[in-house]
Amino acid sequence: MDRILLPQSPVIDQAVLRDRRDRFMHRLGGAAAVIPAAPLVTHHADVEHAFRQNSDFWYLTGFDEPGAVALFLPHKTENPFVMFVAPKEPSAEVWNGFRWGCEGAVEQFGADLAHPIEELDQKLAGYLEGAEGIAFRVGRHPKVEPLVLAAWAQQLDRAPRSGGAALGLVAPCPLLHELRLRKSPEELEQMRLAARISAEAHELARQVARPGLNERQVQAVIEQHFLEQGARGPAYGSIVAGGDNACVLHYTSNNSELKDGDLLLIDAGCSVNDYYNGDITRTFPINGRFSGEQRALYELVLAAQEAAVAAVGPGATAEGVHGTAVGVLVEGLLELGLLKGERDGLIEQGAYRHLYMHRTGHWLGLDVHDVGAYRLGEHPMTLEPGMVLTVEPGLYVSDRLPVPEGQPAIEERWKGIGIRIEDDVAVTERGHENLTAAALKAAVAMER
Ligand code: GLY
Ligand code: MN
Ligand code: MN
């Protein structure tokens, strides 16, 4: 496969970022928003994890450094976009790498004004003056929060004297996350890139997997491909789960031997330079041949997944997509004798949940479990063009959960089979686009 090199930051077109900021500020009305970057996170002792920018901050700035804060000040006609950043400092950059500094924040990232982050304390209250409210997410940014609260307190103290309105503190999330939920053409391009690299990795994994290998040898092939293709790396802890390990939904130990006769479930996707993510699951027989039970359950999950993908389109709901998958699964489980009773009653009681215990999908974007509401009050969110969701039904047959009363005990021959099939699906004007169709999933393609 071709090696590609992705450009280093700044990676997002400035016009795109400006448009996002304009739309965000329009929604803020008279409130000012304080959006902090992610901090560096300790791995252990004095070692830090690789830096991962905060998705909200990234969406609005495209600035990939820790310890910065962006202010959005729609109440100011001049200089509404202000950044506080780590200033240039050769002695720090020689240890930890390049910084854009204040000049770079203005020239490369479109800030109207930029200051060293150390000055946030002294300048924040001034910038917030005249705003009708402060949009800041409390509870998430322990270093910035006291400064915002102090600035807020200062405004409240002055309000009686200055005659200004007392400020309210509001959450920026609903406004911003509504924007992030609907992907622009540029974002969809990045998601196609993440999907392509992730799908290729799954195809490679199926080629190398065989009895006797360790799960992590397959993980290595997948993650090597991510890096070779210029992605930042895995979007989340890759799940490479042979046999019964696949029945642990968040299995990430990836340290068991692959056994002849078992299935291998791989849930892995990459995060590209622009931070958009792929999230794909495929399941196939390690020795290249399904057993009868494995094939029966695989065909059932595939039928549920294909029906659920087909249900994605404008006007549908994620709830409806889930319902479609559950309907197919329950009917199939009844035919196989793994459930007994009447379809609708079983669905209503959730009597299938010892075999299928998670939802069928989630929003996908800058976060793997992306932001955006699933319901508006009583009503499930209606799918619209630009929204991207995963479709990932599965079946997990093990003794971990009790069989509900009245349901058949599970015969040994089914146990240790865990199957999930997951695609990333974008809603389009006319229906949907399966971004991860390049990762094969037909039963015949899973065999060799
Ligand atoms: N890989 C996480 C998920 O599928 O939701
Ligand atoms: Mn997944
Ligand atoms: Mn997923």
CSV table of C-alpha atoms and ligand atoms in Angstrom, one decimal:
chain,number,residue,atom,x,y,z
A,1,MET,CA,0.0,0.0,0.0
A,2,ASP,CA,1.1,3.5,-0.8
A,3,ARG,CA,2.7,5.5,2.0
A,4,ILE,CA,1.3,8.9,2.3
A,5,LEU,CA,2.5,11.8,4.4
A,6,LEU,CA,0.0,14.0,6.0
A,7,PRO,CA,0.9,17.7,6.5
A,8,GLN,CA,1.7,18.8,10.0
A,9,SER,CA,-0.4,21.3,11.8
A,10,PRO,CA,-1.9,23.8,10.9
A,11,VAL,CA,-3.8,21.3,8.9
A,12,ILE,CA,-7.2,22.8,8.7
A,13,ASP,CA,-8.0,25.5,6.1
A,14,GLN,CA,-8.3,28.9,7.9
A,15,ALA,CA,-11.5,29.7,6.0
A,16,VAL,CA,-13.1,26.6,7.4
A,17,LEU,CA,-12.0,27.4,10.9
A,18,ARG,CA,-13.2,31.0,10.5
A,19,ASP,CA,-16.6,29.8,9.4
A,20,ARG,CA,-16.9,27.5,12.4
A,21,ARG,CA,-16.0,30.3,14.8
A,22,ASP,CA,-18.4,32.7,13.1
A,23,ARG,CA,-21.2,30.2,13.5
A,24,PHE,CA,-20.3,29.5,17.1
A,25,MET,CA,-20.2,33.2,18.0
A,26,HIS,CA,-23.5,33.8,16.2
A,27,ARG,CA,-25.0,31.1,18.4
A,28,LEU,CA,-23.4,32.6,21.6
A,29,GLY,CA,-25.4,35.8,21.1
A,30,GLY,CA,-24.1,38.2,23.8
A,31,ALA,CA,-22.2,35.6,25.8
A,32,ALA,CA,-18.5,35.2,25.8
A,33,ALA,CA,-17.0,31.7,25.6
A,34,VAL,CA,-13.8,30.4,27.3
A,35,ILE,CA,-12.6,27.2,25.6
A,36,PRO,CA,-9.4,25.6,27.1
A,37,ALA,CA,-7.0,23.4,25.2
A,38,ALA,CA,-6.2,19.9,26.7
A,39,PRO,CA,-3.4,19.7,29.3
A,40,LEU,CA,-0.6,17.2,29.1
A,41,VAL,CA,-1.7,14.1,31.1
A,42,THR,CA,0.7,12.1,33.3
A,43,HIS,CA,1.2,8.5,32.3
A,44,HIS,CA,3.4,7.7,35.3
A,45,ALA,CA,6.0,9.4,37.4
A,46,ASP,CA,7.3,12.3,35.2
A,47,VAL,CA,6.3,10.6,31.9
A,48,GLU,CA,3.4,12.0,30.0
A,49,HIS,CA,0.9,10.5,27.5
A,50,ALA,CA,1.2,11.6,23.9
A,51,PHE,CA,-0.6,14.9,23.6
A,52,ARG,CA,-4.2,14.8,22.5
A,53,GLN,CA,-5.9,18.1,21.8
A,54,ASN,CA,-9.4,18.8,23.3
A,55,SER,CA,-11.9,18.2,20.5
A,56,ASP,CA,-13.9,21.4,21.1
A,57,PHE,CA,-10.8,23.5,21.2
A,58,TRP,CA,-9.4,21.8,18.0
A,59,TYR,CA,-12.7,22.3,16.2
A,60,LEU,CA,-12.6,26.0,16.7
A,61,THR,CA,-8.9,26.7,16.5
A,62,GLY,CA,-6.9,23.9,14.8
A,63,PHE,CA,-4.2,24.7,17.3
A,64,ASP,CA,-2.4,21.6,18.5
A,65,GLU,CA,-0.6,22.6,21.7
A,66,PRO,CA,-1.4,22.0,25.3
A,67,GLY,CA,-2.0,24.7,27.9
A,68,ALA,CA,-3.8,27.3,25.7
A,69,VAL,CA,-7.1,29.0,26.1
A,70,ALA,CA,-9.3,30.5,23.4
A,71,LEU,CA,-11.8,33.3,24.0
A,72,PHE,CA,-14.7,34.0,21.8
A,73,LEU,CA,-16.1,37.4,22.4
A,74,PRO,CA,-19.1,38.2,20.2
A,75,HIS,CA,-19.9,41.2,22.3
A,76,LYS,CA,-16.8,42.9,21.0
A,77,THR,CA,-17.0,44.3,17.5
A,78,GLU,CA,-13.2,44.4,17.3
A,79,ASN,CA,-11.0,41.4,18.1
A,80,PRO,CA,-13.6,38.8,19.1
A,81,PHE,CA,-11.1,35.9,18.8
A,82,VAL,CA,-8.3,36.0,21.4
A,83,MET,CA,-5.9,33.2,22.3
A,84,PHE,CA,-3.6,32.7,25.3
A,85,VAL,CA,-0.8,30.3,24.4
A,86,ALA,CA,2.6,29.1,25.6
A,87,PRO,CA,5.0,31.8,24.5
A,88,LYS,CA,8.0,30.9,22.4
A,89,GLU,CA,10.9,29.9,24.6
A,90,PRO,CA,14.0,28.2,23.1
A,91,SER,CA,15.0,26.5,26.4
A,92,ALA,CA,11.6,24.8,26.6
A,93,GLU,CA,11.4,24.1,22.8
A,94,VAL,CA,14.7,22.3,22.9
A,95,TRP,CA,13.2,19.7,25.3
A,96,ASN,CA,9.6,19.5,24.2
A,97,GLY,CA,9.5,20.8,20.6
A,98,PHE,CA,8.2,23.7,18.5
A,99,ARG,CA,5.7,26.2,19.8
A,100,TRP,CA,3.8,28.7,17.6
A,101,GLY,CA,3.9,31.4,20.3
A,102,CYS,CA,1.7,34.5,20.3
A,103,GLU,CA,2.9,35.6,16.8
A,104,GLY,CA,2.1,32.2,15.3
A,105,ALA,CA,-1.3,32.2,17.0
A,106,VAL,CA,-2.2,35.5,15.2
A,107,GLU,CA,-0.4,34.8,11.8
A,108,GLN,CA,-1.1,31.1,11.3
A,109,PHE,CA,-4.3,30.5,13.4
A,110,GLY,CA,-6.2,33.7,12.8
A,111,ALA,CA,-6.4,35.0,16.4
A,112,ASP,CA,-7.2,38.7,16.5
A,113,LEU,CA,-5.0,39.0,19.6
A,114,ALA,CA,-2.7,36.6,21.4
A,115,HIS,CA,-1.1,36.7,24.8
A,116,PRO,CA,1.2,34.4,26.9
A,117,ILE,CA,-0.9,32.0,28.9
A,118,GLU,CA,0.6,33.3,32.1
A,119,GLU,CA,-1.4,36.6,31.5
A,120,LEU,CA,-4.8,34.9,31.4
A,121,ASP,CA,-5.2,35.5,35.1
A,122,GLN,CA,-4.8,39.2,34.8
A,123,LYS,CA,-6.5,39.8,31.5
A,124,LEU,CA,-9.5,37.5,31.5
A,125,ALA,CA,-11.9,39.7,33.5
A,126,GLY,CA,-11.3,42.6,31.2
A,127,TYR,CA,-12.1,40.6,28.1
A,128,LEU,CA,-15.3,39.3,29.6
A,129,GLU,CA,-16.5,42.8,30.6
A,130,GLY,CA,-19.7,43.7,28.7
A,131,ALA,CA,-20.6,40.1,27.9
A,132,GLU,CA,-24.1,39.0,28.8
A,133,GLY,CA,-22.9,35.7,30.1
A,134,ILE,CA,-19.9,33.4,30.3
A,135,ALA,CA,-20.0,30.1,28.4
A,136,PHE,CA,-17.6,27.8,30.2
A,137,ARG,CA,-17.8,24.1,30.9
A,138,VAL,CA,-17.3,23.7,34.7
A,139,GLY,CA,-15.8,20.5,36.2
A,140,ARG,CA,-13.5,19.7,33.3
A,141,HIS,CA,-10.7,22.3,33.3
A,142,PRO,CA,-9.3,22.5,36.9
A,143,LYS,CA,-6.5,25.0,36.0
A,144,VAL,CA,-8.7,27.4,34.1
A,145,GLU,CA,-11.9,27.1,36.2
A,146,PRO,CA,-10.7,29.1,39.2
A,147,LEU,CA,-9.7,32.0,36.9
A,148,VAL,CA,-13.1,32.0,35.2
A,149,LEU,CA,-14.9,31.9,38.5
A,150,ALA,CA,-12.8,34.7,39.8
A,151,ALA,CA,-13.5,36.8,36.7
A,152,TRP,CA,-17.2,36.0,37.1
A,153,ALA,CA,-17.1,37.0,40.8
A,154,GLN,CA,-15.4,40.2,39.9
A,155,GLN,CA,-18.1,41.1,37.3
A,156,LEU,CA,-20.8,40.3,39.9
A,157,ASP,CA,-19.1,42.5,42.5
A,158,ARG,CA,-19.0,45.4,40.1
A,159,ALA,CA,-22.4,45.0,38.6
A,160,PRO,CA,-24.3,47.0,41.3
A,161,ARG,CA,-21.9,49.9,40.9
A,162,SER,CA,-21.4,49.8,37.1
A,163,GLY,CA,-25.1,49.2,36.5
A,164,GLY,CA,-24.1,46.3,34.2
A,165,ALA,CA,-26.2,43.2,34.1
A,166,ALA,CA,-25.2,40.4,36.3
A,167,LEU,CA,-23.5,37.7,34.3
A,168,GLY,CA,-24.7,34.1,34.1
A,169,LEU,CA,-22.5,31.1,33.6
A,170,VAL,CA,-23.8,28.8,30.9
A,171,ALA,CA,-22.5,25.6,29.2
A,172,PRO,CA,-21.0,26.1,25.7
A,173,CYS,CA,-21.6,22.4,25.0
A,174,PRO,CA,-25.1,22.3,23.5
A,175,LEU,CA,-24.3,25.2,21.1
A,176,LEU,CA,-20.9,23.8,20.0
A,177,HIS,CA,-21.9,20.2,20.0
A,178,GLU,CA,-24.9,20.8,17.7
A,179,LEU,CA,-22.4,22.2,15.2
A,180,ARG,CA,-20.0,19.3,15.6
A,181,LEU,CA,-22.9,16.8,15.2
A,182,ARG,CA,-23.4,17.9,11.6
A,183,LYS,CA,-20.2,17.3,9.6
A,184,SER,CA,-19.2,19.6,6.8
A,185,PRO,CA,-17.8,18.3,3.4
A,186,GLU,CA,-14.3,18.9,4.7
A,187,GLU,CA,-14.9,16.9,7.9
A,188,LEU,CA,-16.5,14.1,5.9
A,189,GLU,CA,-13.3,14.0,3.7
A,190,GLN,CA,-11.2,13.5,6.9
A,191,MET,CA,-13.6,10.8,8.1
A,192,ARG,CA,-13.3,9.0,4.7
A,193,LEU,CA,-9.5,9.1,5.1
A,194,ALA,CA,-9.8,7.6,8.7
A,195,ALA,CA,-12.2,5.1,7.4
A,196,ARG,CA,-10.0,4.1,4.5
A,197,ILE,CA,-6.9,3.5,6.6
A,198,SER,CA,-8.9,1.7,9.3
A,199,ALA,CA,-10.5,-0.6,6.7
A,200,GLU,CA,-7.2,-1.4,5.1
A,201,ALA,CA,-5.8,-2.4,8.5
A,202,HIS,CA,-8.7,-4.8,9.0
A,203,GLU,CA,-8.0,-6.4,5.6
A,204,LEU,CA,-4.3,-6.8,6.5
A,205,ALA,CA,-5.2,-8.3,9.9
A,206,ARG,CA,-7.4,-11.0,8.4
A,207,GLN,CA,-4.6,-11.9,6.0
A,208,VAL,CA,-2.0,-12.4,8.8
A,209,ALA,CA,-4.2,-14.0,11.6
A,210,ARG,CA,-3.7,-17.7,12.1
A,211,PRO,CA,-3.7,-20.2,15.0
A,212,GLY,CA,-0.7,-19.9,17.3
A,213,LEU,CA,-0.2,-16.1,16.9
A,214,ASN,CA,-0.7,-13.9,19.9
A,215,GLU,CA,-3.5,-11.3,19.7
A,216,ARG,CA,-1.0,-8.5,20.1
A,217,GLN,CA,0.9,-9.6,17.0
A,218,VAL,CA,-2.3,-8.9,15.1
A,219,GLN,CA,-2.7,-5.6,17.0
A,220,ALA,CA,0.9,-4.7,15.9
A,221,VAL,CA,0.0,-5.2,12.2
A,222,ILE,CA,-3.1,-3.0,12.5
A,223,GLU,CA,-1.3,-0.2,14.4
A,224,GLN,CA,1.7,-0.3,12.1
A,225,HIS,CA,-0.5,0.3,9.2
A,226,PHE,CA,-2.1,3.3,10.9
A,227,LEU,CA,1.2,4.9,11.5
A,228,GLU,CA,2.6,4.0,8.1
A,229,GLN,CA,-0.3,5.7,6.5
A,230,GLY,CA,0.3,8.9,8.4
A,231,ALA,CA,-2.4,8.6,11.1
A,232,ARG,CA,-1.7,9.6,14.6
A,233,GLY,CA,-2.4,6.1,15.8
A,234,PRO,CA,-5.3,4.1,17.2
A,235,ALA,CA,-8.4,6.2,17.9
A,236,TYR,CA,-9.0,4.1,21.0
A,237,GLY,CA,-7.5,1.0,22.6
A,238,SER,CA,-7.6,-1.6,19.8
A,239,ILE,CA,-9.6,-4.7,20.7
A,240,VAL,CA,-8.1,-7.9,19.3
A,241,ALA,CA,-10.1,-10.6,21.0
A,242,GLY,CA,-9.8,-14.3,20.2
A,243,GLY,CA,-12.6,-16.7,21.2
A,244,ASP,CA,-14.4,-16.0,24.5
A,245,ASN,CA,-12.3,-12.8,25.0
A,246,ALA,CA,-14.7,-11.3,22.4
A,247,CYS,CA,-17.5,-11.6,24.9
A,248,VAL,CA,-15.8,-8.9,27.0
A,249,LEU,CA,-16.9,-5.8,25.3
A,250,HIS,CA,-14.0,-3.6,26.3
A,251,TYR,CA,-11.3,-6.3,26.1
A,252,THR,CA,-8.0,-4.5,25.5
A,253,SER,CA,-5.4,-6.9,27.1
A,254,ASN,CA,-4.7,-8.4,23.7
A,255,ASN,CA,-2.3,-11.0,25.1
A,256,SER,CA,-3.9,-14.4,24.4
A,257,GLU,CA,-2.9,-17.0,21.9
A,258,LEU,CA,-5.2,-17.3,18.8
A,259,LYS,CA,-6.7,-20.8,18.9
A,260,ASP,CA,-7.6,-23.1,16.0
A,261,GLY,CA,-11.4,-23.2,15.9
A,262,ASP,CA,-12.0,-19.8,17.5
A,263,LEU,CA,-13.3,-16.6,16.0
A,264,LEU,CA,-11.2,-13.4,16.2
A,265,LEU,CA,-13.1,-10.1,16.9
A,266,ILE,CA,-11.1,-7.0,16.0
A,267,ASP,CA,-12.5,-3.6,16.9
A,268,ALA,CA,-9.9,-1.0,15.8
A,269,GLY,CA,-9.8,2.3,14.0
A,270,CYS,CA,-7.3,5.1,13.5
A,271,SER,CA,-7.3,8.8,14.3
A,272,VAL,CA,-6.0,10.9,11.5
A,273,ASN,CA,-3.9,14.0,11.8
A,274,ASP,CA,-7.0,16.1,11.8
A,275,TYR,CA,-8.2,14.0,14.8
A,276,TYR,CA,-11.2,12.4,13.0
A,277,ASN,CA,-11.7,8.8,13.8
A,278,GLY,CA,-12.5,5.4,12.2
A,279,ASP,CA,-14.2,2.8,14.3
A,280,ILE,CA,-14.6,-0.6,12.6
A,281,THR,CA,-15.3,-4.1,14.0
A,282,ARG,CA,-14.9,-7.3,12.0
A,283,THR,CA,-15.1,-10.9,13.2
A,284,PHE,CA,-13.7,-14.0,11.3
A,285,PRO,CA,-12.6,-17.6,11.9
A,286,ILE,CA,-8.9,-17.8,12.9
A,287,ASN,CA,-8.4,-21.0,10.9
A,288,GLY,CA,-10.3,-19.6,7.9
A,289,ARG,CA,-13.4,-21.8,8.3
A,290,PHE,CA,-16.6,-21.1,10.4
A,291,SER,CA,-18.0,-23.9,12.4
A,292,GLY,CA,-21.8,-24.5,12.0
A,293,GLU,CA,-22.6,-22.5,15.1
A,294,GLN,CA,-20.2,-19.7,14.3
A,295,ARG,CA,-21.6,-19.4,10.8
A,296,ALA,CA,-25.2,-19.3,12.0
A,297,LEU,CA,-24.5,-16.5,14.5
A,298,TYR,CA,-22.3,-14.7,12.0
A,299,GLU,CA,-25.0,-14.7,9.3
A,300,LEU,CA,-27.5,-13.5,11.9
A,301,VAL,CA,-25.4,-10.6,13.1
A,302,LEU,CA,-24.6,-9.7,9.5
A,303,ALA,CA,-28.3,-9.7,8.5
A,304,ALA,CA,-29.0,-7.5,11.5
A,305,GLN,CA,-26.1,-5.1,10.7
A,306,GLU,CA,-27.1,-4.8,7.0
A,307,ALA,CA,-30.7,-4.2,7.8
A,308,ALA,CA,-29.7,-1.5,10.4
A,309,VAL,CA,-27.3,0.1,7.9
A,310,ALA,CA,-30.1,0.1,5.3
A,311,ALA,CA,-32.3,1.9,7.8
A,312,VAL,CA,-29.9,4.9,8.0
A,313,GLY,CA,-31.2,7.9,6.1
A,314,PRO,CA,-32.6,11.4,6.6
A,315,GLY,CA,-35.7,11.3,8.7
A,316,ALA,CA,-34.8,8.1,10.4
A,317,THR,CA,-33.6,8.0,14.0
A,318,ALA,CA,-30.7,6.2,15.8
A,319,GLU,CA,-33.3,4.6,18.0
A,320,GLY,CA,-35.0,3.2,14.9
A,321,VAL,CA,-31.7,1.9,13.6
A,322,HIS,CA,-31.2,0.1,16.9
A,323,GLY,CA,-34.7,-1.3,16.8
A,324,THR,CA,-34.2,-2.7,13.3
A,325,ALA,CA,-31.0,-4.5,14.5
A,326,VAL,CA,-32.7,-5.9,17.6
A,327,GLY,CA,-35.7,-7.1,15.6
A,328,VAL,CA,-33.6,-9.1,13.2
A,329,LEU,CA,-31.4,-10.5,16.1
A,330,VAL,CA,-34.4,-11.6,18.2
A,331,GLU,CA,-36.1,-13.3,15.3
A,332,GLY,CA,-32.9,-15.2,14.4
A,333,LEU,CA,-32.3,-16.1,18.1
A,334,LEU,CA,-35.8,-17.5,18.2
A,335,GLU,CA,-35.1,-19.6,15.1
A,336,LEU,CA,-31.9,-20.9,16.6
A,337,GLY,CA,-33.5,-21.8,19.9
A,338,LEU,CA,-31.4,-19.4,21.9
A,339,LEU,CA,-34.6,-17.5,22.8
A,340,LYS,CA,-38.1,-18.7,23.2
A,341,GLY,CA,-41.4,-16.8,23.3
A,342,GLU,CA,-43.0,-14.1,21.2
A,343,ARG,CA,-40.8,-11.6,19.3
A,344,ASP,CA,-42.4,-8.3,20.4
A,345,GLY,CA,-42.8,-9.4,24.0
A,346,LEU,CA,-39.1,-10.5,24.2
A,347,ILE,CA,-38.0,-7.1,22.7
A,348,GLU,CA,-40.2,-5.2,25.2
A,349,GLN,CA,-38.8,-7.2,28.2
A,350,GLY,CA,-35.3,-6.9,26.9
A,351,ALA,CA,-35.1,-10.7,27.2
A,352,TYR,CA,-32.3,-10.8,24.6
A,353,ARG,CA,-29.9,-8.7,26.7
A,354,HIS,CA,-27.8,-11.6,28.0
A,355,LEU,CA,-26.8,-12.1,24.4
A,356,TYR,CA,-26.9,-8.5,23.0
A,357,MET,CA,-26.3,-6.0,25.8
A,358,HIS,CA,-25.2,-2.8,24.1
A,359,ARG,CA,-26.7,-0.2,21.8
A,360,THR,CA,-26.3,-0.5,18.0
A,361,GLY,CA,-24.3,2.7,17.5
A,362,HIS,CA,-23.1,6.1,18.5
A,363,TRP,CA,-22.2,9.4,16.9
A,364,LEU,CA,-18.7,9.4,15.4
A,365,GLY,CA,-16.4,12.4,14.7
A,366,LEU,CA,-13.6,14.1,16.5
A,367,ASP,CA,-14.5,12.0,19.5
A,368,VAL,CA,-15.0,8.3,18.9
A,369,HIS,CA,-18.2,8.4,21.0
A,370,ASP,CA,-18.9,11.8,19.5
A,371,VAL,CA,-20.8,14.7,21.0
A,372,GLY,CA,-24.4,15.6,20.2
A,373,ALA,CA,-27.7,14.7,21.8
A,374,TYR,CA,-29.4,11.4,21.0
A,375,ARG,CA,-32.8,12.8,22.2
A,376,LEU,CA,-34.4,16.1,22.3
A,377,GLY,CA,-36.6,15.8,25.4
A,378,GLU,CA,-39.1,13.0,24.5
A,379,HIS,CA,-38.1,12.8,20.9
A,380,PRO,CA,-35.2,10.8,19.4
A,381,MET,CA,-32.9,13.0,17.3
A,382,THR,CA,-33.9,12.8,13.6
A,383,LEU,CA,-31.0,11.9,11.3
A,384,GLU,CA,-29.9,14.6,8.9
A,385,PRO,CA,-27.3,14.7,6.1
A,386,GLY,CA,-23.9,15.2,7.6
A,387,MET,CA,-24.5,13.2,10.7
A,388,VAL,CA,-22.2,10.2,11.1
A,389,LEU,CA,-23.0,7.2,13.3
A,390,THR,CA,-21.6,3.7,13.8
A,391,VAL,CA,-23.8,0.7,13.2
A,392,GLU,CA,-22.5,-2.2,15.3
A,393,PRO,CA,-24.8,-5.0,16.4
A,394,GLY,CA,-23.3,-8.1,17.9
A,395,LEU,CA,-24.0,-11.3,19.8
A,396,TYR,CA,-21.9,-12.5,22.8
A,397,VAL,CA,-22.6,-16.0,24.1
A,398,SER,CA,-21.0,-16.7,27.4
A,399,ASP,CA,-21.9,-17.5,31.0
A,400,ARG,CA,-21.1,-14.0,32.3
A,401,LEU,CA,-24.7,-12.8,32.5
A,402,PRO,CA,-27.6,-14.9,33.9
A,403,VAL,CA,-30.1,-16.3,31.4
A,404,PRO,CA,-33.4,-14.5,32.1
A,405,GLU,CA,-36.1,-16.5,33.7
A,406,GLY,CA,-38.1,-18.5,31.2
A,407,GLN,CA,-35.4,-18.4,28.5
A,408,PRO,CA,-33.5,-21.5,27.4
A,409,ALA,CA,-30.2,-22.5,29.1
A,410,ILE,CA,-27.4,-22.0,26.6
A,411,GLU,CA,-25.9,-25.2,25.2
A,412,GLU,CA,-22.1,-25.6,25.4
A,413,ARG,CA,-21.7,-25.6,21.6
A,414,TRP,CA,-22.7,-21.9,21.4
A,415,LYS,CA,-20.5,-20.6,24.2
A,416,GLY,CA,-17.3,-18.6,23.6
A,417,ILE,CA,-18.7,-17.1,20.4
A,418,GLY,CA,-18.5,-13.3,20.4
A,419,ILE,CA,-19.4,-11.5,17.1
A,420,ARG,CA,-19.7,-7.8,16.3
A,421,ILE,CA,-19.8,-6.1,12.9
A,422,GLU,CA,-19.3,-2.4,12.9
A,423,ASP,CA,-19.4,0.2,10.1
A,424,ASP,CA,-19.2,4.0,10.0
A,425,VAL,CA,-22.1,5.4,8.2
A,426,ALA,CA,-22.7,9.0,7.1
A,427,VAL,CA,-26.2,10.3,6.5
A,428,THR,CA,-26.6,11.8,3.0
A,429,GLU,CA,-29.4,13.7,1.2
A,430,ARG,CA,-30.7,10.5,-0.3
A,431,GLY,CA,-29.8,7.9,2.2
A,432,HIS,CA,-26.4,7.0,3.5
A,433,GLU,CA,-22.8,6.4,2.6
A,434,ASN,CA,-21.0,3.5,4.3
A,435,LEU,CA,-17.6,5.0,4.9
A,436,THR,CA,-16.0,1.6,5.8
A,437,ALA,CA,-17.4,-0.6,3.1
A,438,ALA,CA,-13.8,-1.4,2.0
A,439,ALA,CA,-13.5,-3.6,5.0
A,440,LEU,CA,-15.2,-6.8,3.7
A,441,LYS,CA,-17.8,-8.5,5.8
A,442,ALA,CA,-19.6,-11.1,3.7
A,443,ALA,CA,-19.3,-14.6,5.4
A,444,VAL,CA,-17.6,-16.0,2.3
A,445,ALA,CA,-15.0,-13.2,2.4
A,446,MET,CA,-14.2,-14.0,6.1
A,447,GLU,CA,-13.1,-17.6,5.1
A,448,ARG,CA,-10.1,-18.8,3.2
B,1,GLY,N1,-14.6,1.0,19.7
B,1,GLY,C1,-15.6,1.5,20.6
B,1,GLY,C2,-16.9,1.3,20.1
B,1,GLY,O1,-17.1,0.6,19.1
B,1,GLY,O2,-17.8,2.0,20.5
B,2,MN,MN,-15.7,0.0,17.7
B,3,MN,MN,-18.2,2.0,18.0
